[in-house]
Coordinates of C-alpha atoms and ligand atoms in Angstrom, one line a residue:
X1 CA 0.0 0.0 0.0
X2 CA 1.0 3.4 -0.5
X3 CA 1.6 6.4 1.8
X4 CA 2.4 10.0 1.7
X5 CA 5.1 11.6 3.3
X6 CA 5.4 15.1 4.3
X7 CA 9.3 14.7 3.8
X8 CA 9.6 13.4 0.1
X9 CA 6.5 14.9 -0.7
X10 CA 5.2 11.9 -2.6
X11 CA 3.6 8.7 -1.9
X12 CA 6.0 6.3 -0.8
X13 CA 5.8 2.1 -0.1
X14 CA 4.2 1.1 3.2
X15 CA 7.4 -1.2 4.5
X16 CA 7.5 -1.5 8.2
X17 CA 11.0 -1.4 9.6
X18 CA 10.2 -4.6 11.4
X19 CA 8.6 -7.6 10.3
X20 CA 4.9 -6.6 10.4
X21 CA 5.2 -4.3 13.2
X22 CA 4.7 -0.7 13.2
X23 CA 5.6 2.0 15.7
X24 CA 3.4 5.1 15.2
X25 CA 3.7 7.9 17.2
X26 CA 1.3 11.3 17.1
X27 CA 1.9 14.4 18.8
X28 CA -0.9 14.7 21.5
X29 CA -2.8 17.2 23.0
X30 CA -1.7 20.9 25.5
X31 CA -4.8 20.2 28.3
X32 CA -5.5 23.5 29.3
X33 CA -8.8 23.3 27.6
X34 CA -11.6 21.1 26.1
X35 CA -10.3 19.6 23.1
X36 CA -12.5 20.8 20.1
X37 CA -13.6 19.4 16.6
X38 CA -10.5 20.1 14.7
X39 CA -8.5 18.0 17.2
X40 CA -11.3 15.7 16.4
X41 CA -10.4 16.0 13.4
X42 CA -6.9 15.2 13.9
X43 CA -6.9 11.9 16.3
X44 CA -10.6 10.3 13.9
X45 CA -7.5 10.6 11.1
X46 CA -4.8 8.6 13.0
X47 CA -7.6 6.4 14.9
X48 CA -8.8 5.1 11.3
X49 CA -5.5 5.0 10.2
X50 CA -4.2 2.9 13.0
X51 CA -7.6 0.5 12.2
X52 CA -6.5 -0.1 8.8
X53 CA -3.3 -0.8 9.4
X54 CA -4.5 -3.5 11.7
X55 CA -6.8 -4.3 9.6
X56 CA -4.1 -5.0 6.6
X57 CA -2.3 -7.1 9.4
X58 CA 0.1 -4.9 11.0
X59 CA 0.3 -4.8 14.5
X60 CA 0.3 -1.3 15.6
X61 CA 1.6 0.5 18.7
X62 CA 0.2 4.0 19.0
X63 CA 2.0 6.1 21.5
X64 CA 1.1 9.7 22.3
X65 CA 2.2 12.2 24.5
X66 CA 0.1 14.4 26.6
X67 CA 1.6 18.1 27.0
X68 CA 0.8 18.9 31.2
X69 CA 3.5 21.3 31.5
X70 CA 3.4 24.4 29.6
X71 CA 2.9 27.9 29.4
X72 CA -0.9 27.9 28.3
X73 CA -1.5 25.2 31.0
X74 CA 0.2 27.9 33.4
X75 CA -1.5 31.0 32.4
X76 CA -4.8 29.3 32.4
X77 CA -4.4 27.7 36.4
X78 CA -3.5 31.6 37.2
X79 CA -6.7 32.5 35.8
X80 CA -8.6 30.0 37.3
X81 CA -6.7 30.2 40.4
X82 CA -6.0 26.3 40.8
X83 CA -2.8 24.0 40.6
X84 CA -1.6 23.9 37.2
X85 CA -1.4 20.2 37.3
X86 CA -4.6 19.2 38.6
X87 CA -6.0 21.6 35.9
X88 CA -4.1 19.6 33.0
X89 CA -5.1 16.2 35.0
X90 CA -9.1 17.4 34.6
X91 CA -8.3 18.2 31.1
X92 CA -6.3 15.3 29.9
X93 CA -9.4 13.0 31.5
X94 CA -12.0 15.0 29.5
X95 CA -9.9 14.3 26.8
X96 CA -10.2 10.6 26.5
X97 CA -13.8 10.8 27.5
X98 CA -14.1 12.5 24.5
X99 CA -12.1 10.8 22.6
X100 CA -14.4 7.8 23.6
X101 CA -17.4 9.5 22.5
X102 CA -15.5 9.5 19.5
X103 CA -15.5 6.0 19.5
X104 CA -11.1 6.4 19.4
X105 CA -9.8 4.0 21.6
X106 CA -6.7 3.5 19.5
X107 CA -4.0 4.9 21.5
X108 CA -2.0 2.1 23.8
X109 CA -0.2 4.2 25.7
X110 CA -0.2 8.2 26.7
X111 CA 2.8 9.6 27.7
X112 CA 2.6 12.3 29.8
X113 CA 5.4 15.0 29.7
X114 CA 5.6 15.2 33.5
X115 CA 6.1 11.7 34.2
X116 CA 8.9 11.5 31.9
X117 CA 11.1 14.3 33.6
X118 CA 14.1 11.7 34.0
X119 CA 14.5 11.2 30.1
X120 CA 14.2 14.5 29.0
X121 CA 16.6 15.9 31.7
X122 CA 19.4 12.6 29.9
X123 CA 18.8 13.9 26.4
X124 CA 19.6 17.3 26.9
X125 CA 22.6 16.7 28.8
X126 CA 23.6 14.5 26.1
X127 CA 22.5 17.4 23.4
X128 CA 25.3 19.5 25.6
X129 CA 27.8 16.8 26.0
X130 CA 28.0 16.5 22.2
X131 CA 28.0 20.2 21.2
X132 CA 24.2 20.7 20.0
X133 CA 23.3 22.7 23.1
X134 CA 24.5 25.4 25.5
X135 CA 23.7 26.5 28.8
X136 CA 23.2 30.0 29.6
X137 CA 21.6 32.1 32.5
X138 CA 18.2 31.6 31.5
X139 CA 17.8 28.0 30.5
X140 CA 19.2 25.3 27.6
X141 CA 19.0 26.1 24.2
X142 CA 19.7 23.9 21.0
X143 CA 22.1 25.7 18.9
X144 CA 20.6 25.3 14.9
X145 CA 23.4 26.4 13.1
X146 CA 25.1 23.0 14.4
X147 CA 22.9 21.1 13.0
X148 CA 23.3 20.6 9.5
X149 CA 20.3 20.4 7.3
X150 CA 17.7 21.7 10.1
X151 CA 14.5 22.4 8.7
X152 CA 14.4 19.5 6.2
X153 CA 10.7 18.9 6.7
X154 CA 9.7 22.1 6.1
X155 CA 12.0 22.8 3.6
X156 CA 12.7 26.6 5.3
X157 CA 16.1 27.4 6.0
X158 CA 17.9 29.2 9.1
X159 CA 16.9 32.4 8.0
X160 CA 13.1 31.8 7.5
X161 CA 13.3 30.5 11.0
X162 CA 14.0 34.3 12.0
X163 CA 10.5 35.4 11.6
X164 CA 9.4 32.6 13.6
X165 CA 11.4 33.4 16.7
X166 CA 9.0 33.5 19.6
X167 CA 10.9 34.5 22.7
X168 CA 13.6 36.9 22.1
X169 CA 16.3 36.0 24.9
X170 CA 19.4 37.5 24.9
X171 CA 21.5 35.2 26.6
X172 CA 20.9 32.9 23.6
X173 CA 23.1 32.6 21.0
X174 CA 21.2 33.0 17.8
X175 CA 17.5 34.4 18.4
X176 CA 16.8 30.5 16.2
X177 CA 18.5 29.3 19.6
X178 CA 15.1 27.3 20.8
X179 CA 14.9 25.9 24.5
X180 CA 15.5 22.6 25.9
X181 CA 15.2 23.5 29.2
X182 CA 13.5 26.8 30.7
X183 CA 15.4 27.9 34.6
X184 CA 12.2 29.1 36.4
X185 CA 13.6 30.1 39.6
X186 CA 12.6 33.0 41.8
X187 CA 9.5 34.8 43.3
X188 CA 8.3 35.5 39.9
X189 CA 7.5 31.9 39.1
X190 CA 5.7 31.2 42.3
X191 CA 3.1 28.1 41.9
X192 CA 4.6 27.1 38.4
X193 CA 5.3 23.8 38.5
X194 CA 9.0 23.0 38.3
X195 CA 11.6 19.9 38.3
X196 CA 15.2 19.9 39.3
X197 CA 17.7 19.6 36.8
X198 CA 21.9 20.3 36.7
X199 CA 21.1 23.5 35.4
X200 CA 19.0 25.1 38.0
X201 CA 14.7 24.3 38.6
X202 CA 12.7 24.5 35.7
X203 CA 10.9 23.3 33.4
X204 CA 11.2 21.5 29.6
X205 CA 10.6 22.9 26.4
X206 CA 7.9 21.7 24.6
X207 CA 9.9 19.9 21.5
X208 CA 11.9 17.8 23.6
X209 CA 9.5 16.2 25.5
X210 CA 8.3 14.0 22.2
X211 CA 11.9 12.9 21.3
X212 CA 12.5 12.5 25.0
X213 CA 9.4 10.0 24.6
X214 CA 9.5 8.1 21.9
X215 CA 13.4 7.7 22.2
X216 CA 12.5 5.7 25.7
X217 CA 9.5 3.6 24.0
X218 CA 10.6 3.5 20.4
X219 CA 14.3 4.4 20.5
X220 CA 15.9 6.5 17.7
X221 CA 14.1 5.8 14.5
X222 CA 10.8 4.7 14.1
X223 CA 8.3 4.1 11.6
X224 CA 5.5 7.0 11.5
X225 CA 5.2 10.1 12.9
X226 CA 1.8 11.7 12.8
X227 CA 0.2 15.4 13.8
X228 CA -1.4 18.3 12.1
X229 CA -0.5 20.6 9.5
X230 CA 1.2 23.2 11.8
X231 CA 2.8 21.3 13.9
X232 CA 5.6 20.5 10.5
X233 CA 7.1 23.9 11.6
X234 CA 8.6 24.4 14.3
X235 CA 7.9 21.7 16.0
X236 CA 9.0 18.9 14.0
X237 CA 11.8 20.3 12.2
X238 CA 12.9 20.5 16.2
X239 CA 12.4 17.0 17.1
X240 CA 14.5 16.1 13.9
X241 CA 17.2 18.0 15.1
X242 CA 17.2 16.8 18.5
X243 CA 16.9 13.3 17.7
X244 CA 19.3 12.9 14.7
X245 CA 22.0 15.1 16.5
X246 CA 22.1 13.1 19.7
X247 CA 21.6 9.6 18.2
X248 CA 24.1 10.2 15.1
X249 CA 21.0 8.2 13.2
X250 CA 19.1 9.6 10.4
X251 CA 16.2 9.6 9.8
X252 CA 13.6 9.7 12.9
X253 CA 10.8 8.1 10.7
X254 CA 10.6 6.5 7.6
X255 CA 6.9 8.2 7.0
X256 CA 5.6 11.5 8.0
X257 CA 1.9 12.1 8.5
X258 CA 0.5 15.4 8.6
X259 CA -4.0 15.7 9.2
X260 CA -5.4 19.0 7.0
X261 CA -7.1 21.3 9.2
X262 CA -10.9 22.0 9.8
X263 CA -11.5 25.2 8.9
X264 CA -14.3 27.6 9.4
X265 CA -14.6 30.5 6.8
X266 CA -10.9 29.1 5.2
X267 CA -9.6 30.1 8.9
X268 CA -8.1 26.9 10.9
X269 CA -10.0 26.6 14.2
X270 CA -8.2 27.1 17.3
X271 CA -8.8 28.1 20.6
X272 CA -7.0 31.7 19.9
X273 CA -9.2 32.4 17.5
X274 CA -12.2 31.7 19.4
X275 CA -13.9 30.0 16.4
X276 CA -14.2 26.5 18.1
X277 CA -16.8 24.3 19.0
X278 CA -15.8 21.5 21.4
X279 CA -16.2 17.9 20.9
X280 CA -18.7 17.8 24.3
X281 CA -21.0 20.7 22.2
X282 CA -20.8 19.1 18.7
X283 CA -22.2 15.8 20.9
X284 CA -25.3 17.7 22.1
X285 CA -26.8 17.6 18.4
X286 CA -25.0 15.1 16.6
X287 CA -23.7 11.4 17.1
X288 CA -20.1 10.5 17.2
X289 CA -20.3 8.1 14.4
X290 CA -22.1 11.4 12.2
X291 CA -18.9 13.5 13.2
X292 CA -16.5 9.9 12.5
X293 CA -18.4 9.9 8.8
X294 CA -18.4 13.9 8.3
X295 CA -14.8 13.6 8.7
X296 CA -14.1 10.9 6.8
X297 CA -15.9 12.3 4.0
X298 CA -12.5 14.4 3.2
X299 CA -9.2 12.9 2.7
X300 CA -7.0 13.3 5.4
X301 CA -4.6 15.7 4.3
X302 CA -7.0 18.0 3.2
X303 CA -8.9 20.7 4.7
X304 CA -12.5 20.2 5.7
X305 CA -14.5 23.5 5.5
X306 CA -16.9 23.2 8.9
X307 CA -20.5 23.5 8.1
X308 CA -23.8 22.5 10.1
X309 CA -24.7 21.7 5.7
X310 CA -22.4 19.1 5.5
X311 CA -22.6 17.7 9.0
X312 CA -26.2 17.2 8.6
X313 CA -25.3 15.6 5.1
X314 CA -22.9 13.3 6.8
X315 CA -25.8 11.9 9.1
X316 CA -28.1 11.8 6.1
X317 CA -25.4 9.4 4.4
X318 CA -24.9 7.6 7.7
X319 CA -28.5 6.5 7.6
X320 CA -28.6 5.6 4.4
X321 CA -25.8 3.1 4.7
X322 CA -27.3 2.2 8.6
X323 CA -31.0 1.5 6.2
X324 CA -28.8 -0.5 3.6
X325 CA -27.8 -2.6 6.2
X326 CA -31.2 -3.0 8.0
X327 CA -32.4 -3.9 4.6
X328 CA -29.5 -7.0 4.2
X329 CA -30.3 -8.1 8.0
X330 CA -33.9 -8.5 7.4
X331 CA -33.6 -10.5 3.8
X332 CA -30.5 -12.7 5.2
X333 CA -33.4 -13.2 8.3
X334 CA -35.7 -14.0 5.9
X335 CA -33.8 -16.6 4.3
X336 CA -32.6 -18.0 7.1
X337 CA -36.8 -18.5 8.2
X338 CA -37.5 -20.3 4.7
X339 CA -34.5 -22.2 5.5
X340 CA -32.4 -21.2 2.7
X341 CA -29.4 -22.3 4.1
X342 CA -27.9 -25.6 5.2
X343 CA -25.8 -24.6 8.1
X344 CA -25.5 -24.3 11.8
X345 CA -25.4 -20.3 10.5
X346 CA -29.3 -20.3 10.6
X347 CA -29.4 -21.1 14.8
X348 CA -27.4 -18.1 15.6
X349 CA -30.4 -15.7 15.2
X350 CA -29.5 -12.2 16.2
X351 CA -27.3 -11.0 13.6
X352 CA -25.2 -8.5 15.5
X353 CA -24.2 -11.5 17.9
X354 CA -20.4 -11.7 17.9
X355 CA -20.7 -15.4 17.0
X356 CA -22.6 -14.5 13.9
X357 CA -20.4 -12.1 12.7
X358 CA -17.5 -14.4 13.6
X359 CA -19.0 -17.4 11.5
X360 CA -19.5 -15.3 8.6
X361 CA -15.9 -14.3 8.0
X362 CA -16.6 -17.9 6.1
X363 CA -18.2 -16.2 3.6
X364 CA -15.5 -14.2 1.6
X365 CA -16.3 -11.2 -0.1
X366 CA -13.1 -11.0 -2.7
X367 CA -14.2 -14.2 -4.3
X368 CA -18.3 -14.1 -4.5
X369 CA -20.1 -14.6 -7.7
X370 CA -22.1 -11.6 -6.8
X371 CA -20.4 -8.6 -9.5
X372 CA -22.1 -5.3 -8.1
X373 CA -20.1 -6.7 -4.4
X374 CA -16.7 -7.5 -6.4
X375 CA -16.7 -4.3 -7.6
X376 CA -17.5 -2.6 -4.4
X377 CA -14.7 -4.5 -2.5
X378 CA -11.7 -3.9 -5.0
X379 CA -13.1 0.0 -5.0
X380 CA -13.2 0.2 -1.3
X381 CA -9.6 -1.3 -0.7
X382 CA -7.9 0.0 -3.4
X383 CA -8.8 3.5 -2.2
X384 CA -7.8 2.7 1.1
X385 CA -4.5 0.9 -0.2
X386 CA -3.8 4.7 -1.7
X387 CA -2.6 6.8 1.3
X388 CA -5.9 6.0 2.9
X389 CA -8.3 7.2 0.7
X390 CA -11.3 7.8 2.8
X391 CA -13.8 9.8 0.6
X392 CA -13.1 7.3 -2.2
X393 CA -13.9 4.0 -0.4
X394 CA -17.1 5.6 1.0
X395 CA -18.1 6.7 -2.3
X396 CA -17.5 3.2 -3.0
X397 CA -19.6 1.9 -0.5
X398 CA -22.9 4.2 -2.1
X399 CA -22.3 3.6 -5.4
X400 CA -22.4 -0.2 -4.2
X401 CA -25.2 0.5 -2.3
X402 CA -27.3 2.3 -4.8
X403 CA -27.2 -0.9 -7.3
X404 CA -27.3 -3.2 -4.8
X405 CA -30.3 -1.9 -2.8
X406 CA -32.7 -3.2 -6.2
X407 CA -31.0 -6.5 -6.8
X408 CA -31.9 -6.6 -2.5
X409 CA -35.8 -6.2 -3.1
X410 CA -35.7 -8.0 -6.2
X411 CA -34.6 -11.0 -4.5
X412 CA -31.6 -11.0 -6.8
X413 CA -28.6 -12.2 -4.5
X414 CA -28.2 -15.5 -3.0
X415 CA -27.8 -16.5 0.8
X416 CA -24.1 -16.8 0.5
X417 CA -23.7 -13.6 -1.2
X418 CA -25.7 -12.0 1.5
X419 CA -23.5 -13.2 4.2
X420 CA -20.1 -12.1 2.3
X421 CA -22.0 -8.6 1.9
X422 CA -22.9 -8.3 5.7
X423 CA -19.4 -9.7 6.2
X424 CA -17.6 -6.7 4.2
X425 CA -20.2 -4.5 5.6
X426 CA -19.0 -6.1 9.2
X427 CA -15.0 -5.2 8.1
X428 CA -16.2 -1.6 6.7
X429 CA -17.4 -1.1 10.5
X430 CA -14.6 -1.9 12.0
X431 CA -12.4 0.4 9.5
X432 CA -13.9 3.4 9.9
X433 CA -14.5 2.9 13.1
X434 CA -18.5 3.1 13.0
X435 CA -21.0 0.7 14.1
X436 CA -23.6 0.9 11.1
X437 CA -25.8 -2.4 12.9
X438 CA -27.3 0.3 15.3
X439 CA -29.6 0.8 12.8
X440 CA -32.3 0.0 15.3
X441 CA -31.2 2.6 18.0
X442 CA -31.3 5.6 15.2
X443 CA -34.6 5.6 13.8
X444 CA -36.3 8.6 15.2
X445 CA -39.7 8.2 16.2
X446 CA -41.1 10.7 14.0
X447 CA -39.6 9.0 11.2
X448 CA -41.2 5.9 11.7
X449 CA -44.5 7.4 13.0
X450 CA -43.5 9.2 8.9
X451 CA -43.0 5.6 7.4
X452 CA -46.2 4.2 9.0
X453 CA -48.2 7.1 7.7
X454 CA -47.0 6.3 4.1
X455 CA -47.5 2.8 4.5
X456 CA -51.1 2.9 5.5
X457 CA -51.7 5.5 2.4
X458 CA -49.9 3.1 0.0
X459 CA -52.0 0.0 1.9
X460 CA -55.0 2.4 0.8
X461 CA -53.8 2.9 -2.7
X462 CA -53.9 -0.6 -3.5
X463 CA -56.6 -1.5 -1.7
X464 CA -58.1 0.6 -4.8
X465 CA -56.1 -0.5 -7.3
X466 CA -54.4 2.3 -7.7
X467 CA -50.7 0.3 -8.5
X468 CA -49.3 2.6 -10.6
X469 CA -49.3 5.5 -7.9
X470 CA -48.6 3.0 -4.9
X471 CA -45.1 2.0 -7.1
X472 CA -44.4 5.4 -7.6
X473 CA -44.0 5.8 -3.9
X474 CA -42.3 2.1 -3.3
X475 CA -39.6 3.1 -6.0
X476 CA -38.9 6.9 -4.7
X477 CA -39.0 5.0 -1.2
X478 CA -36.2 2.6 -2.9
X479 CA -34.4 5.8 -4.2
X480 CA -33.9 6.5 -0.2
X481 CA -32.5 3.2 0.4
X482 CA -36.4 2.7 1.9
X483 CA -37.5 -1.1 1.2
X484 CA -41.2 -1.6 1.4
X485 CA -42.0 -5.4 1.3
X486 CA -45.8 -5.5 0.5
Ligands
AMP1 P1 -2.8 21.2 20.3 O1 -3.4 20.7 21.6 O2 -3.2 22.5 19.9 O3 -1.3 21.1 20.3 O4 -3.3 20.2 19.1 C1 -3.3 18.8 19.2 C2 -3.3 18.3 17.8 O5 -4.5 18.7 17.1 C3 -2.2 18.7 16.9 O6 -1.8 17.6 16.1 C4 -2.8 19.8 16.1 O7 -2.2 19.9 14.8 C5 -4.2 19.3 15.9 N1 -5.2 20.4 15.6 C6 -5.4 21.5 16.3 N2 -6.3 22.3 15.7 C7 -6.7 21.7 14.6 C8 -7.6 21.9 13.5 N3 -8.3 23.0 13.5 N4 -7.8 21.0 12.5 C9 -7.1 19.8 12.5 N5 -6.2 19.5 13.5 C10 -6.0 20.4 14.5

């Protein structure tokens, strides 16, 4: 399979460094606040990413860090008058609550900055004791023009990193100069939270605490390294630096992943710019699954442009496919009942039992006789096999859905090919990380009080003959992925 990386810029060969095991690590979250729907965003990207790289055999380790110490965390306790690290503790909580909502449970292990004081404290004093960093009255700084090549991600050299400058120290040596370690000592820093280190109390910058991390975990070089769009610059072409210059090993990762942002009005959303919505508010109106879909919808590395529209089109979609599926549950039900099929298949009767959807794996989907589902299959995976192709292989999944739906009423498709279509259906759920056999659970009730009403005036229709009308409304039904069995 294929995958794009932010450093050659093109789509490279999925080749783990090894066996079949990957190590993916993605740059976690500052908790000073709720998180909101463009880290959604961000962690539904790696989460289905992660699935499908399961899915294709791989096993996976997903580590992420968790920023508790920093200057927003700081300024935000001093506000709300509280202990800066029981505010990041409530925040890094509500974080994986939400990410649960979110139905991303992908991560095996958070690192948190703070509990990883010891290895950060060892890899700048081995950035010193090999020349990359210096010590001076105000903290530890990595010296850039010793490290050859810095900003290869980014493709910006020294000078662009001028503009970028965000504290300007002079005790450093070059206003690129950015910290390792911040000395917060004196009355001025009362209640921040500090460590002890050989070069006075203080705190970490916030680049070294990811190297710091994975080097522990994952050592020098790894396989993927995944965050958003802005994070390429600084923050990445930093880690690089720190990594390469005190392992002597190039490069970090053999793939870099970088999530588009979700916009609103073409302007990123952020917490500084106070166009956010937060995860816990989106959940009010919409379903986690309708967000999973909505941001599926758009590949990855693009941007999504945020509108209530297009959410409330991704919930549309989401019950078509959830109908689709209703539809294939009640024929293979059906068959089963007429006894269509000569196996133990036909005890097991609810078909979202874990046993059922375990015996159907039998039933494989790449070799059925069943064209309209071959098609669908090789669609769906080759999109997916192509840097992760999300809005492709959904498309897939309608346009197999669309042609399938009349072959469904029509009684077209055999028992077998049922079960490998509820079986792909099963994988597809499991991909993208959304349950679509809830069907039962998202029917509204004015919908189907809406459904009975038509049903009783097409009952009526035929009652008086009128077929021609009463077909009209059964095929427009259809059109809505709607079966009416009369
Ligand atoms: P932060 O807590 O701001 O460091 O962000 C955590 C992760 O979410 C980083 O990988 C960011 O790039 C990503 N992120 C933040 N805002 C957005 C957004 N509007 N769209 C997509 N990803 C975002």
């Amino acid at each position: 399979m294929k995958i794009y990386s932010t450093m050659s810029r093109e789509k490279e060969d999925l080749k783990s460094l090894y066996k079949d095991k990957i190590k993916l690590f993605v740059c976690g979250p500052t908790v000073y606040d709720d998180a909101h729907i463009g880290h959604g965003r961000t962690y539904i990207s790696f989460d289905t990413i992660k699935r499908y790289l399961e899915f294709k055999g791989y096993s996976v380790f997903y580590l992420q860090n968790i920023t508790d110490v920093d200057d927003k965390i700081i300024n935000r306790a001093k506000e709300s008058n509280i202990d800066p690290l029981l505010l990041a503790r409530k925040f890094e909580k509500r974080f994986i609550e939400d990410m649960a909502a979110l139905n991303v449970y992908s991560v095996n292990y958070f690192a948190r900055a703070t509990d990883h004081m010891d290895e950060i404290i060892d890899q700048v004093q081995r950035l010193i004791d090999k020349g990359f960093a210096y010590v001076t009255d105000t903290g530890v700084y990595f010296e850039v023009a010793k490290f050859d090549g810095f900003g290869k991600l980014s493709n910006r050299n020294i000078e662009e990193l001028e503009t970028h400058r965000i504290d300007i120290d002079d005790s450093k040596k070059s206003p690129n100069d950015f910290a390792l370690w911040k000395n917060r000592e004196g009355e001025e820093y009362a209640g921040e939270p500090v460590w002890n280190s050989p070069w006075g109390m203080g705190r970490p910058g916030w680049h070294i605490e990811d190297t710091a991390i994975t080097e522990k975990y994952f050592g020098p070089q790894y396989d993927i390294h995944g965050g958003g769009l802005d994070l390429i610059f600084p923050h990445h072409d930093a880690e690089i630096a720190q990594i390469e210059a005190v392992s002597g090993k190039e490069p970090l990762v053999q793939y870099w992943m970088h999530t588009g942002f979700l916009n609103v009005s073409g302007e990123k959303m952020s917490k500084s710019l106070g166009n956010f919505i937060t995860i816990r508010d989106l959940l009010k109106e919409y379903s986690g699954e309708t967000f999973r879909l909505f941001v599926l919808a758009t590949h990855y590395r693009s941007p999504i442009d945020f509108s209530q529209v297009s959410l409330h089109q991704a919930e549309k979609n989401l019950n078509r496919i959830k109908n689709y599926v209703e539809s294939l549950d009640n024929k293979i039900a059906s068959e089963f009942e007429k006894g269509n099929i000569s196996d133990d298949l036909s005890k097991l009767s609810n078909l979202d039992d874990r046993e059922f959807l375990e015996e159907i794996v039998r039933f494989d989907y790449h070799d059925s006789n069943y064209a309209t589902l071959n098609k669908g299959v090789e669609e769906f995976f080759k999109s997916m096999d192509d840097d992760f192709s999300t809005p492709k292989a959904i498309a897939s999944i309608f346009t197999f859905i669309k042609q399938s739906n009349k072959d469904l009423s029509d009684n077209k498709i055999i028992i077998d090919d049922l079960l490998a279509i509820k079986h792909w259906f099963t994988d597809i759920s499991q991909i993208l990380g959304i349950n679509f056999n809830d069907y039962k659970e998202d029917t509204g009730a004015n919908e189907e009080a809406l459904l009975e009403i038509i049903a009783d005036v097409r009952l009526k229709l035929r009652a008086e003959k009128q077929y021609a009308l009463s077909d009209e409304i059964r095929d427009k039904l259809l059109d809505l992925d709607i079966e009416v069995n009369d």
